[in-house]
Structure formats: C-alpha cells, structure tokens
PDB file of C-alpha atoms in Angstrom:
ATOM      1  CA  MET A   1       0.000   0.000   0.000  1.00 50.00           C
ATOM      2  CA  SER A   2       3.039   2.333   0.086  1.00 53.00           C
ATOM      3  CA  ASP A   3       2.184   3.420  -3.477  1.00 62.00           C
ATOM      4  CA  VAL A   4      -1.146   4.910  -2.383  1.00 69.00           C
ATOM      5  CA  LYS A   5      -1.699   8.125  -4.278  1.00 74.00           C
ATOM      6  CA  CYS A   6      -3.090  11.053  -2.359  1.00 82.00           C
ATOM      7  CA  ARG A   7      -4.096  13.713  -4.845  1.00 93.00           C
ATOM      8  CA  ASN A   8      -7.736  13.946  -3.754  1.00 96.00           C
ATOM      9  CA  VAL A   9      -7.922  14.640  -0.027  1.00 97.00           C
ATOM     10  CA  LEU A  10     -11.166  15.117   1.874  1.00 98.00           C
ATOM     11  CA  LEU A  11     -11.331  16.630   5.352  1.00 98.00           C
ATOM     12  CA  VAL A  12     -14.203  15.920   7.738  1.00 96.00           C
ATOM     13  CA  GLY A  13     -14.724  18.319  10.651  1.00 92.00           C
ATOM     14  CA  ALA A  14     -12.931  21.267   9.056  1.00 93.00           C
ATOM     15  CA  SER A  15     -14.679  23.884  11.203  1.00 90.00           C
ATOM     16  CA  GLY A  16     -13.565  22.415  14.554  1.00 91.00           C
ATOM     17  CA  ASN A  17     -10.449  23.195  16.584  1.00 92.00           C
ATOM     18  CA  ALA A  18      -8.356  20.513  14.889  1.00 94.00           C
ATOM     19  CA  GLY A  19      -9.892  21.003  11.446  1.00 95.00           C
ATOM     20  CA  LYS A  20      -9.244  24.751  11.430  1.00 95.00           C
ATOM     21  CA  ASN A  21      -5.547  23.977  11.701  1.00 95.00           C
ATOM     22  CA  ILE A  22      -5.470  21.049   9.281  1.00 97.00           C
ATOM     23  CA  LEU A  23      -7.397  22.706   6.434  1.00 97.00           C
ATOM     24  CA  PRO A  24      -5.009  25.647   5.806  1.00 96.00           C
ATOM     25  CA  ALA A  25      -2.026  23.294   5.732  1.00 97.00           C
ATOM     26  CA  LEU A  26      -3.708  21.058   3.152  1.00 97.00           C
ATOM     27  CA  LEU A  27      -4.844  23.991   1.021  1.00 97.00           C
ATOM     28  CA  ALA A  28      -1.338  25.480   1.046  1.00 96.00           C
ATOM     29  CA  ASP A  29       0.059  22.339  -0.596  1.00 96.00           C
ATOM     30  CA  THR A  30      -0.541  22.351  -4.343  1.00 94.00           C
ATOM     31  CA  ASN A  31      -0.063  18.575  -4.491  1.00 95.00           C
ATOM     32  CA  PHE A  32      -3.550  18.145  -3.052  1.00 96.00           C
ATOM     33  CA  LYS A  33      -7.020  18.769  -4.417  1.00 96.00           C
ATOM     34  CA  VAL A  34      -8.839  19.449  -1.169  1.00 97.00           C
ATOM     35  CA  SER A  35     -12.504  18.858  -0.416  1.00 96.00           C
ATOM     36  CA  VAL A  36     -14.379  19.521   2.803  1.00 97.00           C
ATOM     37  CA  LEU A  37     -17.245  17.337   3.963  1.00 95.00           C
ATOM     38  CA  SER A  38     -19.801  19.461   5.770  1.00 92.00           C
ATOM     39  CA  ARG A  39     -23.184  18.745   7.322  1.00 90.00           C
ATOM     40  CA  ALA A  40     -26.099  19.588   5.054  1.00 87.00           C
ATOM     41  CA  ASP A  41     -27.453  22.054   7.627  1.00 86.00           C
ATOM     42  CA  SER A  42     -24.095  23.610   8.553  1.00 87.00           C
ATOM     43  CA  SER A  43     -23.609  27.362   8.265  1.00 85.00           C
ATOM     44  CA  ALA A  44     -19.810  27.112   8.441  1.00 88.00           C
ATOM     45  CA  THR A  45     -17.860  28.882   5.711  1.00 89.00           C
ATOM     46  CA  PHE A  46     -14.588  27.758   4.157  1.00 92.00           C
ATOM     47  CA  PRO A  47     -11.910  29.170   1.819  1.00 91.00           C
ATOM     48  CA  ALA A  48     -12.866  29.442  -1.846  1.00 90.00           C
ATOM     49  CA  ASN A  49     -10.144  27.026  -2.963  1.00 91.00           C
ATOM     50  CA  ALA A  50     -11.728  24.149  -1.024  1.00 92.00           C
ATOM     51  CA  ASN A  51     -14.410  22.053  -2.686  1.00 93.00           C
ATOM     52  CA  ILE A  52     -17.334  21.857  -0.268  1.00 95.00           C
ATOM     53  CA  ILE A  53     -19.496  18.738  -0.221  1.00 95.00           C
ATOM     54  CA  HIS A  54     -22.659  18.981   1.869  1.00 94.00           C
ATOM     55  CA  VAL A  55     -24.133  15.735   3.121  1.00 94.00           C
ATOM     56  CA  ASN A  56     -26.495  14.318   5.707  1.00 93.00           C
ATOM     57  CA  TYR A  57     -24.178  12.098   7.757  1.00 91.00           C
ATOM     58  CA  SER A  58     -27.014   9.736   8.645  1.00 91.00           C
ATOM     59  CA  ASP A  59     -27.755   9.103   4.935  1.00 94.00           C
ATOM     60  CA  LYS A  60     -25.343   6.234   4.247  1.00 95.00           C
ATOM     61  CA  PRO A  61     -25.763   6.092   0.440  1.00 96.00           C
ATOM     62  CA  ALA A  62     -25.215   9.855   0.237  1.00 96.00           C
ATOM     63  CA  LEU A  63     -22.132   9.544   2.430  1.00 96.00           C
ATOM     64  CA  VAL A  64     -20.669   6.814   0.207  1.00 97.00           C
ATOM     65  CA  LYS A  65     -21.354   8.943  -2.872  1.00 96.00           C
ATOM     66  CA  ALA A  66     -19.644  11.946  -1.254  1.00 96.00           C
ATOM     67  CA  LEU A  67     -16.508   9.907  -0.538  1.00 97.00           C
ATOM     68  CA  THR A  68     -16.321   8.217  -3.932  1.00 97.00           C
ATOM     69  CA  GLY A  69     -13.293   9.412  -5.875  1.00 96.00           C
ATOM     70  CA  GLN A  70     -11.387  10.511  -2.788  1.00 97.00           C
ATOM     71  CA  ASP A  71      -7.927   9.016  -2.257  1.00 97.00           C
ATOM     72  CA  VAL A  72      -7.542  10.041   1.375  1.00 98.00           C
ATOM     73  CA  VAL A  73     -10.063  10.985   4.049  1.00 98.00           C
ATOM     74  CA  VAL A  74      -8.831  12.856   7.121  1.00 98.00           C
ATOM     75  CA  SER A  75     -11.174  13.146  10.089  1.00 96.00           C
ATOM     76  CA  ALA A  76     -10.998  16.037  12.528  1.00 95.00           C
ATOM     77  CA  VAL A  77     -14.446  15.665  14.052  1.00 91.00           C
ATOM     78  CA  GLY A  78     -14.914  16.696  17.648  1.00 83.00           C
ATOM     79  CA  GLY A  79     -17.573  17.337  20.243  1.00 81.00           C
ATOM     80  CA  GLU A  80     -20.876  15.553  19.721  1.00 81.00           C
ATOM     81  CA  ALA A  81     -19.732  13.931  16.475  1.00 77.00           C
ATOM     82  CA  LEU A  82     -16.792  12.378  18.294  1.00 79.00           C
ATOM     83  CA  LEU A  83     -18.930  11.160  21.183  1.00 78.00           C
ATOM     84  CA  ASN A  84     -21.425   9.667  18.724  1.00 82.00           C
ATOM     85  CA  ASN A  85     -18.549   7.993  16.861  1.00 85.00           C
ATOM     86  CA  LEU A  86     -19.162   9.568  13.459  1.00 88.00           C
ATOM     87  CA  ASP A  87     -15.783   8.164  12.434  1.00 93.00           C
ATOM     88  CA  LYS A  88     -17.232   4.645  12.406  1.00 95.00           C
ATOM     89  CA  SER A  89     -19.802   5.709   9.803  1.00 95.00           C
ATOM     90  CA  ILE A  90     -17.047   7.433   7.832  1.00 96.00           C
ATOM     91  CA  ILE A  91     -14.884   4.293   7.922  1.00 97.00           C
ATOM     92  CA  GLU A  92     -17.760   2.127   6.686  1.00 97.00           C
ATOM     93  CA  ALA A  93     -18.459   4.609   3.882  1.00 97.00           C
ATOM     94  CA  CYS A  94     -14.746   4.737   2.968  1.00 97.00           C
ATOM     95  CA  LEU A  95     -14.693   0.966   2.552  1.00 98.00           C
ATOM     96  CA  GLN A  96     -17.728   1.061   0.278  1.00 97.00           C
ATOM     97  CA  ALA A  97     -16.506   4.066  -1.693  1.00 97.00           C
ATOM     98  CA  GLY A  98     -13.047   2.655  -2.420  1.00 96.00           C
ATOM     99  CA  VAL A  99     -11.097   5.255  -0.417  1.00 97.00           C
ATOM    100  CA  LYS A 100      -7.513   4.086   0.006  1.00 97.00           C
ATOM    101  CA  TRP A 101      -6.327   5.878   3.167  1.00 98.00           C
ATOM    102  CA  PHE A 102      -8.073   7.091   6.324  1.00 98.00           C
ATOM    103  CA  ILE A 103      -6.740   9.147   9.243  1.00 98.00           C
ATOM    104  CA  PRO A 104      -9.199   9.016  12.172  1.00 96.00           C
ATOM    105  CA  ALA A 105      -9.876  11.762  14.694  1.00 94.00           C
ATOM    106  CA  GLU A 106      -8.260  10.038  17.645  1.00 87.00           C
ATOM    107  CA  TYR A 107      -5.544  12.608  18.248  1.00 90.00           C
ATOM    108  CA  GLY A 108      -4.380  12.845  21.830  1.00 93.00           C
ATOM    109  CA  PHE A 109      -3.702   9.658  23.761  1.00 94.00           C
ATOM    110  CA  ASP A 110      -1.440   6.786  22.767  1.00 95.00           C
ATOM    111  CA  PHE A 111      -4.205   4.309  22.046  1.00 94.00           C
ATOM    112  CA  ASN A 112      -1.643   1.497  21.959  1.00 93.00           C
ATOM    113  CA  HIS A 113      -1.379   1.959  25.718  1.00 94.00           C
ATOM    114  CA  ASP A 114      -3.526  -0.397  27.808  1.00 93.00           C
ATOM    115  CA  SER A 115      -4.742   2.347  30.145  1.00 93.00           C
ATOM    116  CA  THR A 116      -6.761   4.038  27.378  1.00 93.00           C
ATOM    117  CA  SER A 117      -9.398   1.318  27.666  1.00 92.00           C
ATOM    118  CA  SER A 118     -10.036   2.298  31.293  1.00 93.00           C
ATOM    119  CA  ILE A 119     -12.266   5.259  30.398  1.00 93.00           C
ATOM    120  CA  PRO A 120     -15.543   4.930  28.449  1.00 94.00           C
ATOM    121  CA  ILE A 121     -15.019   7.950  26.200  1.00 91.00           C
ATOM    122  CA  ASN A 122     -12.330   5.959  24.371  1.00 91.00           C
ATOM    123  CA  ASN A 123     -14.526   2.968  23.547  1.00 93.00           C
ATOM    124  CA  GLY A 124     -15.571   4.219  20.121  1.00 92.00           C
ATOM    125  CA  ARG A 125     -12.062   5.104  19.062  1.00 93.00           C
ATOM    126  CA  LEU A 126     -10.731   1.729  20.199  1.00 94.00           C
ATOM    127  CA  GLU A 127     -13.499   0.067  18.189  1.00 95.00           C
ATOM    128  CA  ASN A 128     -12.503   2.100  15.121  1.00 95.00           C
ATOM    129  CA  ILE A 129      -8.871   1.114  15.522  1.00 96.00           C
ATOM    130  CA  LYS A 130      -9.880  -2.554  15.535  1.00 96.00           C
ATOM    131  CA  ILE A 131     -11.999  -2.129  12.385  1.00 97.00           C
ATOM    132  CA  LEU A 132      -9.239  -0.282  10.548  1.00 97.00           C
ATOM    133  CA  LYS A 133      -6.600  -2.865  11.427  1.00 97.00           C
ATOM    134  CA  GLU A 134      -8.901  -5.660  10.240  1.00 97.00           C
ATOM    135  CA  ASN A 135      -9.452  -3.891   6.904  1.00 97.00           C
ATOM    136  CA  GLN A 136      -6.029  -2.388   6.291  1.00 96.00           C
ATOM    137  CA  SER A 137      -5.470  -4.370   3.090  1.00 95.00           C
ATOM    138  CA  ASN A 138      -8.333  -2.402   1.517  1.00 96.00           C
ATOM    139  CA  LEU A 139      -8.259   0.827   3.522  1.00 97.00           C
ATOM    140  CA  ALA A 140      -4.893   1.924   4.858  1.00 97.00           C
ATOM    141  CA  HIS A 141      -4.781   3.970   8.039  1.00 98.00           C
ATOM    142  CA  THR A 142      -2.489   6.223  10.000  1.00 98.00           C
ATOM    143  CA  PHE A 143      -3.121   6.840  13.687  1.00 98.00           C
ATOM    144  CA  VAL A 144      -1.785  10.088  15.130  1.00 97.00           C
ATOM    145  CA  SER A 145      -1.004  10.614  18.813  1.00 97.00           C
ATOM    146  CA  THR A 146      -0.370  14.271  19.638  1.00 97.00           C
ATOM    147  CA  GLY A 147      -0.743  14.336  23.406  1.00 96.00           C
ATOM    148  CA  ALA A 148      -2.440  17.430  24.775  1.00 96.00           C
ATOM    149  CA  PHE A 149      -3.176  20.321  22.442  1.00 95.00           C
ATOM    150  CA  LEU A 150      -0.886  22.646  24.312  1.00 96.00           C
ATOM    151  CA  ASP A 151      -1.906  26.105  23.076  1.00 95.00           C
ATOM    152  CA  TRP A 152      -5.645  25.409  23.039  1.00 95.00           C
ATOM    153  CA  GLY A 153      -5.484  23.641  26.398  1.00 96.00           C
ATOM    154  CA  LEU A 154      -3.724  26.579  28.032  1.00 96.00           C
ATOM    155  CA  ASP A 155      -5.888  29.296  26.452  1.00 96.00           C
ATOM    156  CA  THR A 156      -9.163  27.630  27.451  1.00 95.00           C
ATOM    157  CA  GLY A 157      -8.035  26.570  30.909  1.00 96.00           C
ATOM    158  CA  PHE A 158      -8.661  22.936  29.970  1.00 96.00           C
ATOM    159  CA  LEU A 159      -5.216  21.846  31.190  1.00 97.00           C
ATOM    160  CA  GLY A 160      -5.859  23.284  34.642  1.00 97.00           C
ATOM    161  CA  PHE A 161      -4.215  26.695  34.196  1.00 97.00           C
ATOM    162  CA  ASP A 162      -6.318  29.854  34.618  1.00 96.00           C
ATOM    163  CA  ILE A 163      -4.008  32.393  33.012  1.00 96.00           C
ATOM    164  CA  ALA A 164      -6.150  35.480  33.573  1.00 94.00           C
ATOM    165  CA  ASN A 165      -6.480  34.846  37.308  1.00 95.00           C
ATOM    166  CA  ARG A 166      -3.051  33.228  37.851  1.00 96.00           C
ATOM    167  CA  ARG A 167      -4.490  30.044  39.302  1.00 97.00           C
ATOM    168  CA  VAL A 168      -3.748  26.389  38.651  1.00 98.00           C
ATOM    169  CA  THR A 169      -5.081  22.999  39.667  1.00 98.00           C
ATOM    170  CA  LEU A 170      -2.192  20.564  40.006  1.00 98.00           C
ATOM    171  CA  TYR A 171      -3.088  16.910  39.571  1.00 98.00           C
ATOM    172  CA  ASP A 172      -1.042  14.451  41.618  1.00 98.00           C
ATOM    173  CA  GLN A 173       1.236  17.341  42.676  1.00 98.00           C
ATOM    174  CA  GLY A 174       1.800  18.218  39.008  1.00 98.00           C
ATOM    175  CA  LYS A 175       4.726  15.787  38.831  1.00 98.00           C
ATOM    176  CA  ASN A 176       3.679  13.419  36.025  1.00 98.00           C
ATOM    177  CA  LEU A 177       4.899  13.798  32.450  1.00 98.00           C
ATOM    178  CA  VAL A 178       2.583  14.725  29.582  1.00 97.00           C
ATOM    179  CA  SER A 179       3.418  15.145  25.898  1.00 97.00           C
ATOM    180  CA  GLY A 180       1.801  17.995  24.023  1.00 97.00           C
ATOM    181  CA  THR A 181       1.554  19.545  20.576  1.00 97.00           C
ATOM    182  CA  ILE A 182       0.758  23.059  19.360  1.00 96.00           C
ATOM    183  CA  LEU A 183      -2.460  22.859  17.315  1.00 94.00           C
ATOM    184  CA  LYS A 184      -1.060  24.551  14.217  1.00 90.00           C
ATOM    185  CA  ASN A 185       1.558  21.804  14.048  1.00 95.00           C
ATOM    186  CA  LEU A 186      -1.181  19.193  13.668  1.00 96.00           C
ATOM    187  CA  GLY A 187      -1.800  20.549  10.172  1.00 96.00           C
ATOM    188  CA  LYS A 188       1.889  20.305   9.324  1.00 97.00           C
ATOM    189  CA  THR A 189       1.858  16.762  10.684  1.00 97.00           C
ATOM    190  CA  ILE A 190      -1.015  15.642   8.460  1.00 97.00           C
ATOM    191  CA  VAL A 191       0.697  17.052   5.366  1.00 97.00           C
ATOM    192  CA  ALA A 192       3.996  15.387   6.294  1.00 97.00           C
ATOM    193  CA  ILE A 193       2.219  12.063   6.852  1.00 97.00           C
ATOM    194  CA  LEU A 194       0.578  12.200   3.418  1.00 97.00           C
ATOM    195  CA  HIS A 195       3.927  12.927   1.750  1.00 96.00           C
ATOM    196  CA  GLN A 196       5.681   9.958   3.377  1.00 95.00           C
ATOM    197  CA  PRO A 197       3.405   6.912   3.087  1.00 95.00           C
ATOM    198  CA  GLN A 198       6.413   4.603   3.308  1.00 94.00           C
ATOM    199  CA  LEU A 199       6.840   5.776   6.905  1.00 95.00           C
ATOM    200  CA  THR A 200       3.237   6.281   7.926  1.00 97.00           C
ATOM    201  CA  LEU A 201       0.875   3.801   6.268  1.00 97.00           C
ATOM    202  CA  ASN A 202      -0.730   1.415   8.757  1.00 97.00           C
ATOM    203  CA  LYS A 203       1.364   2.886  11.561  1.00 97.00           C
ATOM    204  CA  ARG A 204       0.859   4.967  14.682  1.00 97.00           C
ATOM    205  CA  ILE A 205       2.694   8.262  14.479  1.00 97.00           C
ATOM    206  CA  TYR A 206       3.711  10.075  17.665  1.00 97.00           C
ATOM    207  CA  ILE A 207       4.058  13.846  17.590  1.00 97.00           C
ATOM    208  CA  ALA A 208       5.015  16.157  20.443  1.00 97.00           C
ATOM    209  CA  ASP A 209       6.433  19.643  20.616  1.00 97.00           C
ATOM    210  CA  ALA A 210       7.280  19.196  24.287  1.00 97.00           C
ATOM    211  CA  THR A 211       6.960  16.708  27.117  1.00 97.00           C
ATOM    212  CA  PHE A 212       6.458  18.414  30.449  1.00 97.00           C
ATOM    213  CA  THR A 213       4.964  18.333  33.923  1.00 98.00           C
ATOM    214  CA  GLN A 214       2.420  20.795  35.258  1.00 98.00           C
ATOM    215  CA  GLN A 215       5.136  22.004  37.610  1.00 98.00           C
ATOM    216  CA  ASP A 216       7.299  22.842  34.579  1.00 98.00           C
ATOM    217  CA  ILE A 217       4.469  24.921  33.111  1.00 98.00           C
ATOM    218  CA  LEU A 218       3.714  26.626  36.417  1.00 98.00           C
ATOM    219  CA  ALA A 219       7.349  27.681  36.856  1.00 98.00           C
ATOM    220  CA  LEU A 220       7.350  29.238  33.383  1.00 98.00           C
ATOM    221  CA  PHE A 221       4.024  30.993  33.907  1.00 97.00           C
ATOM    222  CA  GLU A 222       5.320  32.483  37.157  1.00 97.00           C
ATOM    223  CA  LYS A 223       8.470  33.569  35.334  1.00 97.00           C
ATOM    224  CA  TYR A 224       6.622  35.325  32.509  1.00 95.00           C
ATOM    225  CA  THR A 225       3.802  36.820  34.569  1.00 94.00           C
ATOM    226  CA  ASN A 226       6.179  37.759  37.411  1.00 94.00           C
ATOM    227  CA  VAL A 227       3.525  36.657  39.900  1.00 95.00           C
ATOM    228  CA  LYS A 228       3.227  33.758  42.329  1.00 97.00           C
ATOM    229  CA  TRP A 229       0.212  31.705  41.238  1.00 98.00           C
ATOM    230  CA  ALA A 230      -2.461  30.297  43.521  1.00 98.00           C
ATOM    231  CA  VAL A 231      -2.328  26.514  43.609  1.00 98.00           C
ATOM    232  CA  LYS A 232      -5.149  24.035  44.169  1.00 98.00           C
ATOM    233  CA  HIS A 233      -4.447  20.318  44.437  1.00 98.00           C
ATOM    234  CA  ALA A 234      -6.396  17.352  43.102  1.00 98.00           C
ATOM    235  CA  THR A 235      -5.704  13.667  42.612  1.00 98.00           C
ATOM    236  CA  THR A 236      -6.258  11.863  39.348  1.00 98.00           C
ATOM    237  CA  GLU A 237      -7.844   8.984  41.260  1.00 97.00           C
ATOM    238  CA  GLU A 238     -10.548  11.282  42.647  1.00 98.00           C
ATOM    239  CA  THR A 239     -10.874  13.062  39.291  1.00 98.00           C
ATOM    240  CA  LEU A 240     -11.543   9.779  37.496  1.00 97.00           C
ATOM    241  CA  LYS A 241     -13.993   8.694  40.186  1.00 97.00           C
ATOM    242  CA  ASN A 242     -15.930  11.967  39.872  1.00 97.00           C
ATOM    243  CA  ALA A 243     -15.868  11.673  36.089  1.00 97.00           C
ATOM    244  CA  GLU A 244     -17.375   8.194  36.269  1.00 97.00           C
ATOM    245  CA  GLU A 245     -20.135   9.471  38.523  1.00 97.00           C
ATOM    246  CA  ALA A 246     -20.867  12.437  36.289  1.00 97.00           C
ATOM    247  CA  TRP A 247     -20.895  10.243  33.182  1.00 96.00           C
ATOM    248  CA  THR A 248     -23.243   7.727  34.789  1.00 96.00           C
ATOM    249  CA  ASN A 249     -25.599  10.536  35.826  1.00 96.00           C
ATOM    250  CA  GLY A 250     -25.743  11.938  32.310  1.00 94.00           C
ATOM    251  CA  ASN A 251     -23.444  14.907  32.939  1.00 95.00           C
ATOM    252  CA  ILE A 252     -21.508  14.141  29.791  1.00 92.00           C
ATOM    253  CA  LEU A 253     -19.348  17.270  29.574  1.00 92.00           C
ATOM    254  CA  ASP A 254     -18.012  17.076  33.145  1.00 94.00           C
ATOM    255  CA  GLY A 255     -17.460  13.362  32.743  1.00 95.00           C
ATOM    256  CA  TYR A 256     -15.616  13.841  29.462  1.00 94.00           C
ATOM    257  CA  ILE A 257     -13.303  16.510  30.840  1.00 95.00           C
ATOM    258  CA  GLY A 258     -12.634  14.554  34.027  1.00 97.00           C
ATOM    259  CA  PHE A 259     -11.778  11.369  32.143  1.00 96.00           C
ATOM    260  CA  ILE A 260      -9.287  13.156  29.892  1.00 96.00           C
ATOM    261  CA  LEU A 261      -7.561  15.054  32.703  1.00 97.00           C
ATOM    262  CA  GLY A 262      -7.575  12.072  35.030  1.00 97.00           C
ATOM    263  CA  LEU A 263      -5.913   9.786  32.516  1.00 97.00           C
ATOM    264  CA  ALA A 264      -3.577  12.373  30.971  1.00 97.00           C
ATOM    265  CA  TYR A 265      -2.151  13.517  34.306  1.00 97.00           C
ATOM    266  CA  SER A 266      -2.108  10.088  35.962  1.00 97.00           C
ATOM    267  CA  GLY A 267       1.415   9.186  34.881  1.00 95.00           C
ATOM    268  CA  LYS A 268       0.237   5.835  33.537  1.00 94.00           C
ATOM    269  CA  GLY A 269       1.868   6.504  30.157  1.00 93.00           C
ATOM    270  CA  ALA A 270      -1.080   7.071  27.816  1.00 95.00           C
ATOM    271  CA  CYS A 271      -0.067  10.683  27.318  1.00 96.00           C
ATOM    272  CA  ASP A 272       3.725  10.472  27.643  1.00 96.00           C
ATOM    273  CA  PHE A 273       5.560   9.281  24.546  1.00 94.00           C
ATOM    274  CA  GLU A 274       8.720  11.384  24.391  1.00 94.00           C
ATOM    275  CA  ASP A 275      10.785   8.243  23.785  1.00 94.00           C
ATOM    276  CA  LYS A 276       9.015   7.398  20.508  1.00 95.00           C
ATOM    277  CA  ILE A 277       8.097  10.661  18.815  1.00 97.00           C
ATOM    278  CA  ASN A 278       8.375  10.869  15.010  1.00 97.00           C
ATOM    279  CA  ASN A 279       8.880  14.626  14.609  1.00 97.00           C
ATOM    280  CA  GLN A 280      12.393  14.239  13.249  1.00 97.00           C
ATOM    281  CA  ASP A 281      11.403  11.363  10.942  1.00 96.00           C
ATOM    282  CA  LEU A 282       8.747  13.576   9.359  1.00 97.00           C
ATOM    283  CA  GLY A 283      10.880  16.721   9.233  1.00 96.00           C
ATOM    284  CA  LEU A 284       8.761  18.534  11.814  1.00 96.00           C
ATOM    285  CA  GLU A 285      10.376  21.182  13.985  1.00 95.00           C
ATOM    286  CA  ARG A 286       9.441  21.249  17.654  1.00 96.00           C
ATOM    287  CA  VAL A 287       8.314  24.209  19.738  1.00 95.00           C
ATOM    288  CA  SER A 288       9.941  24.472  23.154  1.00 96.00           C
ATOM    289  CA  LEU A 289       7.745  24.521  26.241  1.00 97.00           C
ATOM    290  CA  GLU A 290       9.185  27.902  27.198  1.00 97.00           C
ATOM    291  CA  GLN A 291       8.228  29.376  23.831  1.00 97.00           C
ATOM    292  CA  ALA A 292       4.736  27.883  24.104  1.00 96.00           C
ATOM    293  CA  ILE A 293       4.211  29.427  27.548  1.00 97.00           C
ATOM    294  CA  LYS A 294       5.604  32.783  26.487  1.00 96.00           C
ATOM    295  CA  GLU A 295       3.219  32.845  23.515  1.00 95.00           C
ATOM    296  CA  ALA A 296       0.294  31.831  25.735  1.00 95.00           C
ATOM    297  CA  VAL A 297       1.016  34.751  28.044  1.00 95.00           C
ATOM    298  CA  GLN A 298       1.186  37.113  25.067  1.00 93.00           C
ATOM    299  CA  ARG A 299      -2.029  35.787  23.520  1.00 92.00           C
ATOM    300  CA  ASN A 300      -3.832  36.284  26.783  1.00 90.00           C
ATOM    301  CA  LYS A 301      -2.674  39.910  26.982  1.00 78.00           C
ATOM    302  CA  ILE A 302      -0.588  39.598  30.122  1.00 59.00           C
ATOM    303  CA  ASN A 303       2.555  41.679  30.228  1.00 49.00           C
ATOM    304  CA  VAL A 304       5.727  39.727  29.611  1.00 47.00           C
ATOM    305  CA  HIS A 305       8.624  41.050  31.632  1.00 46.00           C
TER     306      HIS A 305
END
C-alpha cells in the first residue's frame, strides 16, 4: 500500500479546533485537491479554494457517494460527532466508496497503551482502531497521537491553568509527564504524513512539541507573569472517580473533561511518549515549552517582563 496516491484529499470536521488547523495546511500544498465534507445544515464557511461537499451524515448512500473518488479521508471531528462515533460511519463509507487511506480523529492519547481502555469515552475510538486494522489491506490507516493540544489547552483553561487569574489545579502534585503539541503543528503533521506513506501507512505516528509536567508549566508561567500563582491540588484517582459518577448521571461534559484530565495527568503513560516521537522522521520542527508558555502569556494579553 506504500504506493497509495493522495491527490484527492477530503477533510471531515474542518470547522472544529483541529480542522481549522489542518485545512489551511492542506490547502497550502498544491499537491492536493482538497474537499471539505460538511453537514447539510451547517452554516460554516470555508476558503474558496476548497471544494465543499454537503451531506447528511445519517444518509449512508449519500455519504458513500460523497466519498467516492477521494484518495484520502482525514477526520478532525470533535464534540458531539466524536462522542457519537461519526468516524465509524465514515470508515464504513470509505470501505464502500473505495477510499484508500483514512486518518481518524483520535488525536491525543497513545491508544496502543492499555490504560486508554479504562475510560468509556475511548470505547468508540478503540473500536474504530480494531476495524481499521482488520481492513487495512483495503483501507490503509495512520493513527496520530499528539498528546495534549498545548496552546488550546492553556488558552481555554482545559489543562488546569487559569491564566487570567493566575491560578492552577495541580493533579497528583503536578509531577507526572505529559506530551503535548501546538495545534497549528497538527496541520503540518497531516501534510507530512501524506507525503511519506512509506513511513506512515498502517502505523501509529507520535508527535510532540514538548513533554512536560504541570510544575514545569507553572514555573514558566510564574516567570513570565512575574507573579506567584495560587495553587489548588487534586488527585487523578478522585478526578476519574468523579468523572465516572458524572458520566453515569448523564453529565456528559463534566465526565468527558474529568476522564481526559484524570488519565492524561495520571502518569500511567497514555499521554507520555517522548521516547518514541516521530517529529524528526517527518521533518517537523518542535516548539519548546518555554516558547509555548511565552506565547500563551502574550495571547492572553498579560505583560511579559
């Protein structure tokens, strides 16, 4: 399958956080003819040089028709579509449509790690991985582990850092290692993957700009804000327990967030893969943690001394 051509590339989920960073990178590469798959009722707008295909995702024949003629399908779905495992429907349609290469939206954890099966939000993605491996002679795949989205996670407070108020929640004392990637580099990663099928087909690719602890980040934030931050402590064990309770009670958002933070910061290894990253193999430059924190401070309009 290393001779898979990838002229026609279709992106699903182009208006989401990941998709907004993947689409410009694909469009900037003249080797690709880029299409965007968008919900029939979506009001999202896209650049003029992208071919937009509107489809009702629940209409399987229409989905197959939309994917027919595409060489590669890249998924960047998030939110409700991710929770409802839209990728499974996309995979099934890819197989029927004769698509040759699929990259699923399972960025983040190292799904080769046993601990990823311990939280229910990963069930769909683990199911998709199984399906893709079983069908890789007809539909090649590339799995991409990015760790935490470092810039987005800091700006939104998702990673436990409240930049505006100089507060942080440290999980397990903030001592466990986590790998992370700047979102814009996800787009560069996808392009690099498509250009090097001999390295990436039917493989898991590990990307990280930095591997760090929360304590590392806190020290840099205190350096660049010139302020001692307020610290709250939490354990990942309690975080996962609360997430399970919230999930069971139908509080999906709190459960989802708790599961991700609890596993990522637990030190079990699902989000720490510094020893196997492929940045150099793919010609991808890394961003230092210090640079990432400095930029986060600047983006959030806090004076850098």
